[in-house]
Amino acid sequence: MVEETNKLAIRVAGIVPMNDGFVLMHRKNVIRNKDYQEYYTFPGGHLEEGETLEEGVIREIKEEFGIHVKVVRKLYELENSRVNMKEYFFLCEYADGEFGTGDGEEFSNNPAYTDSGEYIPEIVKKEDISKIVLLPLEIKERFIQDLKEGMVR
């Protein structure tokens, strides 16, 4: 008999200030998300075997945006029991690289991503963050509050 495991999935994401805004992934025409077909997310993804949280963030941002970053500090944690996942959000600092040159799987025309819609790297101005759908919403609220209080620049 095969024992079923409820292993908690780990997702990491980076909050990267750049050009008076923040780098975000604009998602459009997302078929598999019934609630949101267009939204923004902080760049990130699932942790790979043997990676630290920080290494995962650095790798994901490089794959998605083509830039190198340095992790400054962890800002938020979010546990989502609905999908058995824990997310870690790190403040990062741009180091080098050309924004928008990511070569991750999401840009490969892989059929596995058909229902995922378009992935569009963007820099969203600080003052526009409150006007967009930024997921997860719980983190957006905390992030906007931290922006107002000057805890994130």
mmCIF file of C-alpha atoms in Angstrom:
data_model
loop_
_atom_site.group_PDB
_atom_site.id
_atom_site.type_symbol
_atom_site.label_atom_id
_atom_site.label_comp_id
_atom_site.label_asym_id
_atom_site.label_seq_id
_atom_site.Cartn_x
_atom_site.Cartn_y
_atom_site.Cartn_z
ATOM 1 C CA MET A 1 0.000 0.000 0.000
ATOM 2 C CA VAL A 2 1.348 3.412 -0.980
ATOM 3 C CA GLU A 3 1.242 5.954 1.805
ATOM 4 C CA GLU A 4 -0.068 9.354 0.765
ATOM 5 C CA THR A 5 1.981 12.314 1.943
ATOM 6 C CA ASN A 6 0.725 15.809 2.579
ATOM 7 C CA LYS A 7 4.078 17.444 2.005
ATOM 8 C CA LEU A 8 3.855 21.209 2.218
ATOM 9 C CA ALA A 9 4.869 22.872 -1.057
ATOM 10 C CA ILE A 10 7.264 25.803 -0.698
ATOM 11 C CA ARG A 11 7.082 28.861 -2.955
ATOM 12 C CA VAL A 12 9.512 31.769 -2.815
ATOM 13 C CA ALA A 13 9.073 35.250 -4.257
ATOM 14 C CA GLY A 14 11.131 38.404 -4.516
ATOM 15 C CA ILE A 15 10.140 42.015 -4.027
ATOM 16 C CA VAL A 16 12.578 43.952 -6.188
ATOM 17 C CA PRO A 17 12.618 47.770 -6.295
ATOM 18 C CA MET A 18 13.722 49.096 -9.687
ATOM 19 C CA ASN A 19 13.344 52.427 -11.542
ATOM 20 C CA ASP A 20 10.988 54.035 -8.972
ATOM 21 C CA GLY A 21 8.787 50.941 -8.971
ATOM 22 C CA PHE A 22 8.815 47.203 -8.424
ATOM 23 C CA VAL A 23 9.372 44.326 -10.844
ATOM 24 C CA LEU A 24 6.204 42.268 -11.224
ATOM 25 C CA MET A 25 4.972 39.546 -13.530
ATOM 26 C CA HIS A 26 1.836 40.690 -15.339
ATOM 27 C CA ARG A 27 -0.342 37.676 -16.031
ATOM 28 C CA LYS A 28 -2.983 37.949 -18.787
ATOM 29 C CA ASN A 29 -5.536 35.550 -20.269
ATOM 30 C CA VAL A 30 -5.104 33.031 -17.469
ATOM 31 C CA ILE A 31 -7.566 30.245 -18.205
ATOM 32 C CA ARG A 32 -6.848 28.059 -15.183
ATOM 33 C CA ASN A 33 -7.592 30.773 -12.605
ATOM 34 C CA LYS A 34 -11.369 31.149 -12.431
ATOM 35 C CA ASP A 35 -11.236 34.139 -10.082
ATOM 36 C CA TYR A 36 -8.574 36.184 -11.868
ATOM 37 C CA GLN A 37 -7.765 36.034 -15.561
ATOM 38 C CA GLU A 38 -5.515 39.109 -15.330
ATOM 39 C CA TYR A 39 -3.342 40.012 -12.373
ATOM 40 C CA TYR A 40 0.212 40.707 -11.193
ATOM 41 C CA THR A 41 2.491 38.656 -8.960
ATOM 42 C CA PHE A 42 5.860 39.093 -7.351
ATOM 43 C CA PRO A 43 8.404 37.018 -9.294
ATOM 44 C CA GLY A 44 8.976 33.590 -7.874
ATOM 45 C CA GLY A 45 8.173 29.922 -7.948
ATOM 46 C CA HIS A 46 8.585 26.600 -6.243
ATOM 47 C CA LEU A 47 11.749 25.718 -4.407
ATOM 48 C CA GLU A 48 13.908 23.097 -6.102
ATOM 49 C CA GLU A 49 15.456 20.114 -4.333
ATOM 50 C CA GLY A 50 18.412 21.137 -2.183
ATOM 51 C CA GLU A 51 17.917 24.912 -2.559
ATOM 52 C CA THR A 52 17.784 27.362 0.296
ATOM 53 C CA LEU A 53 14.918 29.863 0.255
ATOM 54 C CA GLU A 54 17.342 32.610 -0.771
ATOM 55 C CA GLU A 55 18.879 30.544 -3.596
ATOM 56 C CA GLY A 56 15.385 29.801 -4.914
ATOM 57 C CA VAL A 57 14.454 33.492 -5.013
ATOM 58 C CA ILE A 58 17.661 34.422 -6.836
ATOM 59 C CA ARG A 59 17.179 31.628 -9.407
ATOM 60 C CA GLU A 60 13.497 32.409 -10.035
ATOM 61 C CA ILE A 61 14.106 36.132 -10.586
ATOM 62 C CA LYS A 62 16.955 35.365 -12.994
ATOM 63 C CA GLU A 63 14.754 32.885 -14.928
ATOM 64 C CA GLU A 64 11.746 35.204 -15.081
ATOM 65 C CA PHE A 65 13.358 38.622 -15.568
ATOM 66 C CA GLY A 66 16.965 38.026 -16.630
ATOM 67 C CA ILE A 67 18.375 40.030 -13.728
ATOM 68 C CA HIS A 68 20.610 39.128 -10.812
ATOM 69 C CA VAL A 69 19.550 40.179 -7.332
ATOM 70 C CA LYS A 70 20.888 40.076 -3.814
ATOM 71 C CA VAL A 71 18.503 38.984 -1.051
ATOM 72 C CA VAL A 72 18.239 41.686 1.623
ATOM 73 C CA ARG A 73 15.770 40.161 4.116
ATOM 74 C CA LYS A 74 12.612 38.116 4.479
ATOM 75 C CA LEU A 75 9.504 40.322 4.599
ATOM 76 C CA TYR A 76 6.489 38.024 4.701
ATOM 77 C CA GLU A 77 5.328 34.438 5.136
ATOM 78 C CA LEU A 78 1.950 33.161 4.050
ATOM 79 C CA GLU A 79 0.517 29.700 4.605
ATOM 80 C CA ASN A 80 -2.218 28.630 2.211
ATOM 81 C CA SER A 81 -3.875 25.497 3.595
ATOM 82 C CA ARG A 82 -6.272 25.363 0.628
ATOM 83 C CA VAL A 83 -3.398 24.364 -1.669
ATOM 84 C CA ASN A 84 -1.055 23.037 1.067
ATOM 85 C CA MET A 85 1.629 25.648 0.355
ATOM 86 C CA LYS A 86 3.783 28.060 2.306
ATOM 87 C CA GLU A 87 5.097 31.184 0.579
ATOM 88 C CA TYR A 88 8.102 33.290 1.587
ATOM 89 C CA PHE A 89 8.542 36.834 0.256
ATOM 90 C CA PHE A 90 11.998 38.431 0.299
ATOM 91 C CA LEU A 91 13.073 42.012 -0.266
ATOM 92 C CA CYS A 92 15.808 41.908 -2.913
ATOM 93 C CA GLU A 93 18.207 44.419 -4.386
ATOM 94 C CA TYR A 94 18.941 44.636 -8.116
ATOM 95 C CA ALA A 95 22.583 43.768 -8.841
ATOM 96 C CA ASP A 96 22.924 43.561 -12.643
ATOM 97 C CA GLY A 97 21.488 42.137 -15.832
ATOM 98 C CA GLU A 98 19.082 43.302 -18.514
ATOM 99 C CA PHE A 99 15.468 43.439 -17.339
ATOM 100 C CA GLY A 100 13.050 41.452 -19.495
ATOM 101 C CA THR A 101 15.522 38.849 -20.775
ATOM 102 C CA GLY A 102 14.251 35.921 -18.687
ATOM 103 C CA ASP A 103 14.309 32.478 -20.252
ATOM 104 C CA GLY A 104 12.271 30.423 -17.790
ATOM 105 C CA GLU A 105 9.861 27.621 -18.712
ATOM 106 C CA GLU A 106 6.935 30.056 -18.780
ATOM 107 C CA PHE A 107 8.450 31.677 -21.892
ATOM 108 C CA SER A 108 9.203 28.427 -23.756
ATOM 109 C CA ASN A 109 5.831 27.797 -25.464
ATOM 110 C CA ASN A 110 5.685 24.566 -23.463
ATOM 111 C CA PRO A 111 2.146 23.118 -23.823
ATOM 112 C CA ALA A 112 2.067 22.609 -20.040
ATOM 113 C CA TYR A 113 1.689 26.396 -19.755
ATOM 114 C CA THR A 114 -1.188 26.778 -22.247
ATOM 115 C CA ASP A 115 -3.807 27.462 -19.556
ATOM 116 C CA SER A 116 -1.418 29.766 -17.704
ATOM 117 C CA GLY A 117 -1.827 32.642 -20.159
ATOM 118 C CA GLU A 118 0.780 35.279 -20.933
ATOM 119 C CA TYR A 119 3.736 36.186 -18.715
ATOM 120 C CA ILE A 120 4.749 39.819 -19.165
ATOM 121 C CA PRO A 121 7.640 41.244 -17.099
ATOM 122 C CA GLU A 122 6.834 44.802 -16.016
ATOM 123 C CA ILE A 123 8.023 47.493 -13.650
ATOM 124 C CA VAL A 124 5.023 48.970 -11.850
ATOM 125 C CA LYS A 125 5.471 52.420 -10.309
ATOM 126 C CA LYS A 126 5.188 52.552 -6.529
ATOM 127 C CA GLU A 127 2.138 54.833 -6.664
ATOM 128 C CA ASP A 128 0.295 52.404 -8.990
ATOM 129 C CA ILE A 129 0.615 49.301 -6.793
ATOM 130 C CA SER A 130 -2.677 50.039 -4.997
ATOM 131 C CA LYS A 131 -4.513 50.283 -8.359
ATOM 132 C CA ILE A 132 -3.643 46.807 -9.686
ATOM 133 C CA VAL A 133 -4.727 43.281 -8.789
ATOM 134 C CA LEU A 134 -1.603 41.982 -7.061
ATOM 135 C CA LEU A 135 -1.782 38.418 -5.782
ATOM 136 C CA PRO A 136 -1.835 37.165 -3.142
ATOM 137 C CA LEU A 137 -4.154 39.890 -1.865
ATOM 138 C CA GLU A 138 -3.074 39.389 1.770
ATOM 139 C CA ILE A 139 0.507 40.204 0.845
ATOM 140 C CA LYS A 140 -0.573 43.171 -1.303
ATOM 141 C CA GLU A 141 -2.306 44.728 1.732
ATOM 142 C CA ARG A 142 0.745 44.255 3.958
ATOM 143 C CA PHE A 143 3.066 45.493 1.216
ATOM 144 C CA ILE A 144 1.047 48.686 0.624
ATOM 145 C CA GLN A 145 1.027 49.354 4.375
ATOM 146 C CA ASP A 146 4.803 48.851 4.528
ATOM 147 C CA LEU A 147 5.249 51.217 1.560
ATOM 148 C CA LYS A 148 3.201 53.890 3.351
ATOM 149 C CA GLU A 149 5.218 53.463 6.533
ATOM 150 C CA GLY A 150 8.533 53.606 4.642
ATOM 151 C CA MET A 151 9.510 50.060 5.633
ATOM 152 C CA VAL A 152 10.012 49.165 1.942
ATOM 153 C CA ARG A 153 11.397 51.651 -0.556
#
